[in-house]
Short mmCIF file of C-alpha atoms and ligand atoms in Angstrom, two decimals:
data_model
loop_
_atom_site.label_atom_id
_atom_site.label_comp_id
_atom_site.label_asym_id
_atom_site.label_seq_id
_atom_site.Cartn_x
_atom_site.Cartn_y
_atom_site.Cartn_z
CA MET G 21 -0.40 57.51 -12.27
CA LYS G 22 -3.86 55.49 -11.45
CA ASP G 23 -3.46 51.21 -10.47
CA ILE G 24 -4.12 49.43 -14.78
CA LEU G 25 -5.64 47.16 -13.05
CA THR G 26 -8.92 49.22 -11.91
CA ALA G 27 -8.60 50.98 -15.44
CA PRO G 28 -12.52 49.92 -16.19
CA PHE G 29 -11.14 48.90 -20.68
CA MET G 30 -8.79 46.87 -18.22
CA VAL G 31 -11.89 45.47 -16.44
CA GLU G 32 -14.41 44.83 -18.80
CA MET G 33 -10.95 42.79 -20.26
CA ILE G 34 -10.30 40.52 -18.03
CA ARG G 35 -14.42 39.94 -17.27
CA THR G 36 -14.89 39.33 -20.98
CA THR G 37 -11.99 37.04 -21.62
CA THR G 38 -12.42 35.03 -18.91
CA GLU G 39 -16.15 34.65 -19.91
CA MET G 40 -15.12 33.77 -23.58
CA TYR G 41 -13.13 30.95 -21.22
CA ARG G 42 -16.09 29.18 -19.73
CA HIS G 43 -18.28 29.49 -22.89
CA GLY G 44 -15.86 26.97 -23.87
CA TRP G 45 -14.57 28.95 -27.46
CA ASP G 46 -11.10 29.11 -26.03
CA GLU G 47 -9.58 26.35 -25.21
CA ARG G 48 -6.02 25.94 -23.88
CA ASN G 49 -4.66 28.90 -25.66
CA GLY G 50 -7.23 29.52 -28.26
CA GLY G 51 -8.63 32.37 -28.84
CA ASN G 52 -7.06 35.84 -29.00
CA VAL G 53 -8.62 40.04 -28.70
CA SER G 54 -6.88 43.45 -29.41
CA LEU G 55 -9.38 46.35 -27.74
CA LEU G 56 -8.02 49.79 -29.59
CA LEU G 57 -8.06 52.56 -27.27
CA GLU G 58 -7.70 55.92 -26.56
CA GLU G 59 -4.60 57.36 -25.53
CA LYS G 60 -6.20 60.10 -22.53
CA ASP G 61 -7.66 56.72 -21.21
CA VAL G 62 -4.08 55.15 -21.13
CA ALA G 63 -2.09 58.99 -20.25
CA GLU G 64 -4.50 58.13 -16.75
CA TYR G 65 -2.67 54.57 -16.42
CA LEU G 66 0.37 54.57 -17.99
CA ASP G 67 4.22 57.01 -18.53
CA LEU G 68 3.37 57.22 -22.44
CA ASN G 69 6.75 57.99 -23.16
CA LYS G 70 8.41 54.51 -21.32
CA VAL G 71 8.63 51.73 -23.37
CA LEU G 72 9.24 48.92 -22.03
CA ARG G 73 10.71 47.17 -25.50
CA THR G 74 9.77 47.48 -29.66
CA GLU G 75 8.63 43.93 -31.78
CA PRO G 76 8.15 43.72 -35.18
CA VAL G 77 4.94 43.17 -36.37
CA GLY G 78 6.16 41.84 -39.51
CA PHE G 79 3.97 43.90 -41.92
CA LYS G 80 2.93 47.83 -42.12
CA ALA G 81 0.12 49.02 -41.08
CA PRO G 82 0.61 52.94 -41.40
CA GLU G 83 -2.91 53.25 -40.62
CA LEU G 84 -3.05 52.53 -37.30
CA ALA G 85 0.26 54.70 -36.36
CA GLY G 86 0.11 55.83 -32.81
CA LYS G 87 -3.09 53.78 -32.46
CA TYR G 88 -2.85 51.85 -28.82
CA PHE G 89 -4.04 48.25 -28.68
CA LEU G 90 -5.02 45.86 -24.86
CA VAL G 91 -4.15 42.31 -27.47
CA THR G 92 -4.02 38.83 -25.58
CA GLY G 93 -0.48 37.48 -25.76
CA THR G 94 0.34 34.01 -27.82
CA GLY G 95 0.54 30.98 -26.01
CA LYS G 96 -1.53 32.48 -23.12
CA TYR G 97 -4.53 30.97 -21.52
CA PHE G 98 -8.09 32.50 -21.95
CA LYS G 99 -8.41 30.12 -18.23
CA ASN G 100 -5.42 32.58 -16.76
CA ILE G 101 -5.75 35.77 -17.79
CA GLN G 102 -7.48 37.22 -14.40
CA TYR G 103 -5.12 35.96 -12.67
CA ALA G 104 -2.37 37.19 -14.27
CA PRO G 105 -3.31 40.26 -16.49
CA ASP G 106 0.28 41.27 -16.48
CA VAL G 107 1.85 38.16 -17.80
CA ASN G 108 -1.31 37.27 -20.74
CA LEU G 109 -2.45 40.83 -21.63
CA GLY G 110 0.29 43.32 -22.82
CA LEU G 111 -0.58 46.75 -23.66
CA LEU G 112 1.88 48.60 -26.73
CA ARG G 113 1.31 51.44 -29.57
CA ILE G 114 1.77 51.06 -32.82
CA THR G 115 5.02 52.83 -34.37
CA SER G 116 4.46 56.13 -36.94
CA ASP G 117 6.08 53.82 -39.90
CA GLY G 118 3.28 51.01 -38.91
CA ASP G 119 6.21 47.81 -38.81
CA LYS G 120 6.35 47.73 -35.04
CA ALA G 121 5.23 47.69 -31.55
CA GLU G 122 5.90 48.89 -28.50
CA ILE G 123 5.22 47.39 -25.31
CA LEU G 124 3.86 49.42 -22.37
CA TRP G 125 2.64 47.16 -20.45
CA GLY G 126 2.79 43.15 -19.71
CA TYR G 127 3.62 40.34 -22.00
CA SER G 128 5.54 40.60 -18.87
CA ASP G 129 7.97 37.34 -18.87
CA GLY G 130 9.26 38.24 -22.08
CA GLY G 131 5.70 37.10 -24.04
CA ARG G 132 4.64 38.68 -27.25
CA PHE G 133 1.40 39.24 -28.42
CA THR G 134 -0.68 36.96 -30.56
CA SER G 135 0.45 35.28 -33.12
CA GLU G 136 -3.20 36.47 -35.24
CA PHE G 137 -1.64 39.82 -34.93
CA PRO G 138 -1.92 40.79 -38.11
CA ALA G 139 -5.41 39.07 -38.72
CA HIS G 140 -6.26 41.58 -35.80
CA MET G 141 -4.43 44.75 -37.13
CA MET G 142 -6.04 44.48 -40.31
CA SER G 143 -8.77 43.94 -39.49
CA HIS G 144 -9.35 47.12 -37.48
CA ILE G 145 -7.93 48.88 -40.42
CA ALA G 146 -10.63 47.79 -42.67
CA ARG G 147 -13.53 47.85 -39.64
CA LEU G 148 -12.32 51.56 -38.80
CA SER G 149 -12.85 53.03 -42.83
CA ALA G 150 -16.20 51.32 -42.17
CA ASP G 151 -17.15 52.37 -39.05
CA SER G 152 -15.15 54.66 -36.36
CA GLU G 153 -16.29 53.88 -33.52
CA ASN G 154 -14.97 50.09 -34.20
CA HIS G 155 -12.72 49.38 -31.00
CA VAL G 156 -12.71 45.24 -31.17
CA VAL G 157 -11.77 42.51 -33.54
CA MET G 158 -12.74 39.09 -31.13
CA HIS G 159 -10.80 35.65 -32.24
CA CYS G 160 -12.21 32.28 -31.01
CA HIS G 161 -13.45 28.39 -31.42
CA PRO G 162 -17.48 27.88 -30.48
CA ALA G 163 -18.15 24.20 -31.22
CA ASN G 164 -21.27 25.02 -33.01
CA LEU G 165 -19.80 27.52 -35.43
CA LEU G 166 -17.26 25.31 -35.77
CA ALA G 167 -18.93 22.14 -36.38
CA MET G 168 -21.43 24.12 -38.49
CA THR G 169 -18.71 24.39 -41.78
CA TYR G 170 -18.46 20.46 -41.40
CA VAL G 171 -21.92 19.88 -43.02
CA HIS G 172 -23.05 23.12 -44.21
CA SER G 173 -22.58 24.90 -47.29
CA LEU G 174 -19.77 27.41 -47.13
CA ASP G 175 -21.92 29.83 -49.39
CA GLU G 176 -21.96 33.18 -47.30
CA LYS G 177 -25.64 33.83 -48.54
CA ALA G 178 -26.58 30.53 -47.92
CA PHE G 179 -25.05 30.07 -43.93
CA THR G 180 -26.83 33.60 -43.19
CA ARG G 181 -29.48 32.75 -43.88
CA THR G 182 -29.34 29.96 -42.29
CA LEU G 183 -28.27 31.28 -38.89
CA TRP G 184 -30.74 34.07 -39.25
CA GLN G 185 -33.47 31.13 -40.18
CA MET G 186 -32.13 29.49 -36.53
CA CYS G 187 -33.37 32.82 -34.18
CA THR G 188 -35.38 35.72 -34.69
CA GLU G 189 -32.91 38.36 -33.10
CA CYS G 190 -30.56 37.37 -35.39
CA ILE G 191 -30.99 39.30 -38.49
CA VAL G 192 -31.46 42.29 -35.97
CA VAL G 193 -27.97 41.18 -34.62
CA PHE G 194 -26.61 40.73 -37.76
CA PRO G 195 -27.78 42.19 -40.17
CA ASP G 196 -24.94 43.00 -42.06
CA GLY G 197 -23.88 38.93 -42.44
CA VAL G 198 -21.38 36.57 -42.34
CA ASN G 199 -19.03 35.69 -43.88
CA VAL G 200 -17.20 32.92 -44.91
CA LEU G 201 -13.10 32.05 -45.71
CA PRO G 202 -11.84 28.39 -46.50
CA TRP G 203 -9.95 27.05 -44.60
CA MET G 204 -6.21 28.73 -44.53
CA LEU G 205 -3.11 28.36 -42.52
CA CYS G 206 -3.39 30.65 -39.56
CA GLY G 207 -1.22 33.12 -37.93
CA THR G 208 0.02 34.27 -41.52
CA ASN G 209 -0.28 37.73 -43.09
CA GLU G 210 -1.97 35.50 -45.16
CA ILE G 211 -4.97 35.13 -43.80
CA GLY G 212 -5.16 38.06 -41.46
CA GLU G 213 -5.77 40.31 -45.69
CA ALA G 214 -8.29 37.78 -46.41
CA THR G 215 -9.57 38.35 -42.93
CA ALA G 216 -9.93 42.34 -43.51
CA GLU G 217 -10.78 41.87 -46.92
CA LYS G 218 -14.23 39.35 -45.92
CA MET G 219 -14.18 42.45 -43.06
CA ASN G 220 -15.73 44.98 -45.01
CA THR G 221 -18.60 43.81 -45.19
CA ALA G 222 -19.63 41.72 -42.56
CA ARG G 223 -19.17 41.87 -38.85
CA LEU G 224 -18.81 38.75 -38.69
CA VAL G 225 -16.07 36.11 -40.11
CA VAL G 226 -16.01 32.66 -40.09
CA TRP G 227 -12.31 30.66 -40.41
CA SER G 228 -13.94 27.33 -41.63
CA GLN G 229 -13.02 24.00 -39.82
CA HIS G 230 -11.49 26.72 -37.35
CA GLY G 231 -13.48 29.39 -35.33
CA ILE G 232 -14.31 33.12 -35.49
CA TYR G 233 -13.92 36.66 -35.88
CA GLY G 234 -16.34 39.01 -34.79
CA ALA G 235 -15.67 43.48 -34.61
CA GLY G 236 -17.61 45.47 -32.61
CA LYS G 237 -17.85 48.91 -30.77
CA ASP G 238 -17.04 47.48 -27.17
CA LEU G 239 -16.27 44.60 -25.93
CA ASP G 240 -19.64 43.59 -24.97
CA GLU G 241 -21.25 43.88 -28.65
CA THR G 242 -18.21 41.77 -29.35
CA PHE G 243 -19.17 39.17 -27.15
CA GLY G 244 -22.62 39.09 -28.10
CA LEU G 245 -22.37 39.18 -31.63
CA ILE G 246 -20.43 36.42 -31.91
CA GLU G 247 -22.52 34.07 -28.34
CA THR G 248 -25.85 35.24 -30.98
CA ALA G 249 -24.40 33.72 -34.57
CA GLU G 250 -22.68 30.43 -31.71
CA LYS G 251 -26.49 30.42 -30.58
CA ALA G 252 -27.88 29.81 -34.45
CA ALA G 253 -24.92 27.37 -35.16
CA GLU G 254 -26.28 25.73 -32.04
CA ILE G 255 -30.03 25.32 -33.14
CA TYR G 256 -28.80 24.45 -36.63
CA MET G 257 -26.79 21.34 -35.00
CA LYS G 258 -29.67 20.12 -32.99
CA ILE G 259 -32.25 20.39 -36.14
CA ALA G 260 -30.00 19.66 -38.92
CA HIS G 261 -30.44 16.15 -39.26
CA LEU G 262 -34.10 15.91 -38.33
CA PRO G 263 -36.95 17.02 -40.91
CA LEU G 264 -37.52 20.56 -41.05
CA VAL G 265 -41.53 21.29 -40.55
CA ASN G 266 -41.54 24.92 -39.60
CA THR G 267 -38.56 27.36 -40.11
CA ILE G 268 -38.75 31.76 -40.50
CA THR G 269 -39.91 32.91 -44.20
CA ASP G 270 -38.45 35.80 -46.09
CA GLU G 271 -41.56 37.34 -45.19
CA GLN G 272 -40.50 37.88 -41.73
CA LEU G 273 -37.28 38.27 -41.74
CA HIS G 274 -38.22 41.66 -43.59
CA LEU G 275 -41.25 41.90 -40.70
CA LEU G 276 -37.85 41.83 -38.88
CA GLU G 277 -36.56 44.31 -40.69
CA GLY G 278 -38.71 47.07 -40.46
CA ARG G 279 -39.39 46.74 -36.73
CA PHE G 280 -35.57 47.18 -35.59
CA GLY G 281 -34.62 49.35 -38.39
CA VAL G 282 -32.58 47.15 -39.83
CA LYS G 283 -31.55 46.55 -43.28
CA ALA G 284 -30.78 43.07 -44.46
CA ARG G 285 -27.46 42.41 -46.55
CA ASP G 286 -28.24 43.56 -50.45
CA GLY G 287 -29.69 40.64 -52.19
CA TYR G 288 -30.09 38.46 -49.46
CA LEU G 289 -33.33 37.80 -48.90
CA ASN G 290 -35.90 37.24 -51.23
O1 2HA M 301 -3.85 30.04 -30.61
O2 2HA M 301 -6.75 30.89 -31.51
O3 2HA M 301 -5.69 30.59 -34.45
C1 2HA M 301 -4.70 30.90 -30.75
C2 2HA M 301 -5.83 31.31 -31.83
C3 2HA M 301 -4.78 31.20 -33.24
ZN1 ZN M 302 -8.41 30.34 -34.19
#
C-alpha cells in the first residue's frame, strides 16, 4: 500500500487549500472543500474494507452511494492543513443507503467533515447531473465578492453582467454566470438544497454577506473560477464609487463568445 500523503489527489488538495488560505479567502476555520475520488485511485493507498468509524450525514444522498470524497474537517483551519493533513482532512465513502459516511482516513483527532456537508454533497449531485466530469465543490469567503453583496443588486443577471464587464476573461471563464442566494443560515440542509438548486444552472453560487461556492472538474479549474470572479469583484469595488467612463459592451462580449467558442447564459446579453 502506498503512502496516502504522496497521492496526487492529496498533494493537490493540500496545495490548493494552502493557496486559498494565502489568498485570504479562508480566515480562521472559514471555507471547505470536497473532492470526489475514483475508487481505483483510493484503493492504491487504503484498504477499502477498513472503516475507522461511521458518521450520520443528516440527509439522504443515495445518488452518491459508494462514492469517495476527500473533505476538509469541521472547525479546522486551512492554515494548518499542510502541517497536519490527517487531522484537518478526512477521506470518506457514502454508504449504500446514502445517509452515512464511512471514514476511511483522517479526522484523526476524532473530528468530522465540514458543517457545510449538505451543501457540498447536494451540489455534487446537481453538478454531476449537469457534467459527469465534475469532481470539486469549493466554498470560501473572498473579500471583494462578499463586499459586492453589500452594495450591488443581488439580481443574478445584473450581478453576472457586472462581473463580465470588469475583466475581459470573465465571460470566457464563466459563461454560465453567477447565481446568487440571499442571506441564509449556513450549515443547514435548507441552504444546501438552495445551493444545489442554483448549481443546476451555474458553477458559481454567491452566498450573500457570506461567501461563494464554486464547482468544477478539478481543484485547479475550480480555484481558477473563484479566483477570476473574485478579481472581477475587486475591480468593481475599486471603481463602483467613481464615474464610469468606459465599459465592455455587449457587442464586445459577443465578440468574445465567438473568439473563445463559449455561449453566454441565455438572455444575459443584448
Ligand atoms: O466555517 O465557511 O460556511 C466554515 C464555513 C461555514
Ligand atoms: Zn462559509
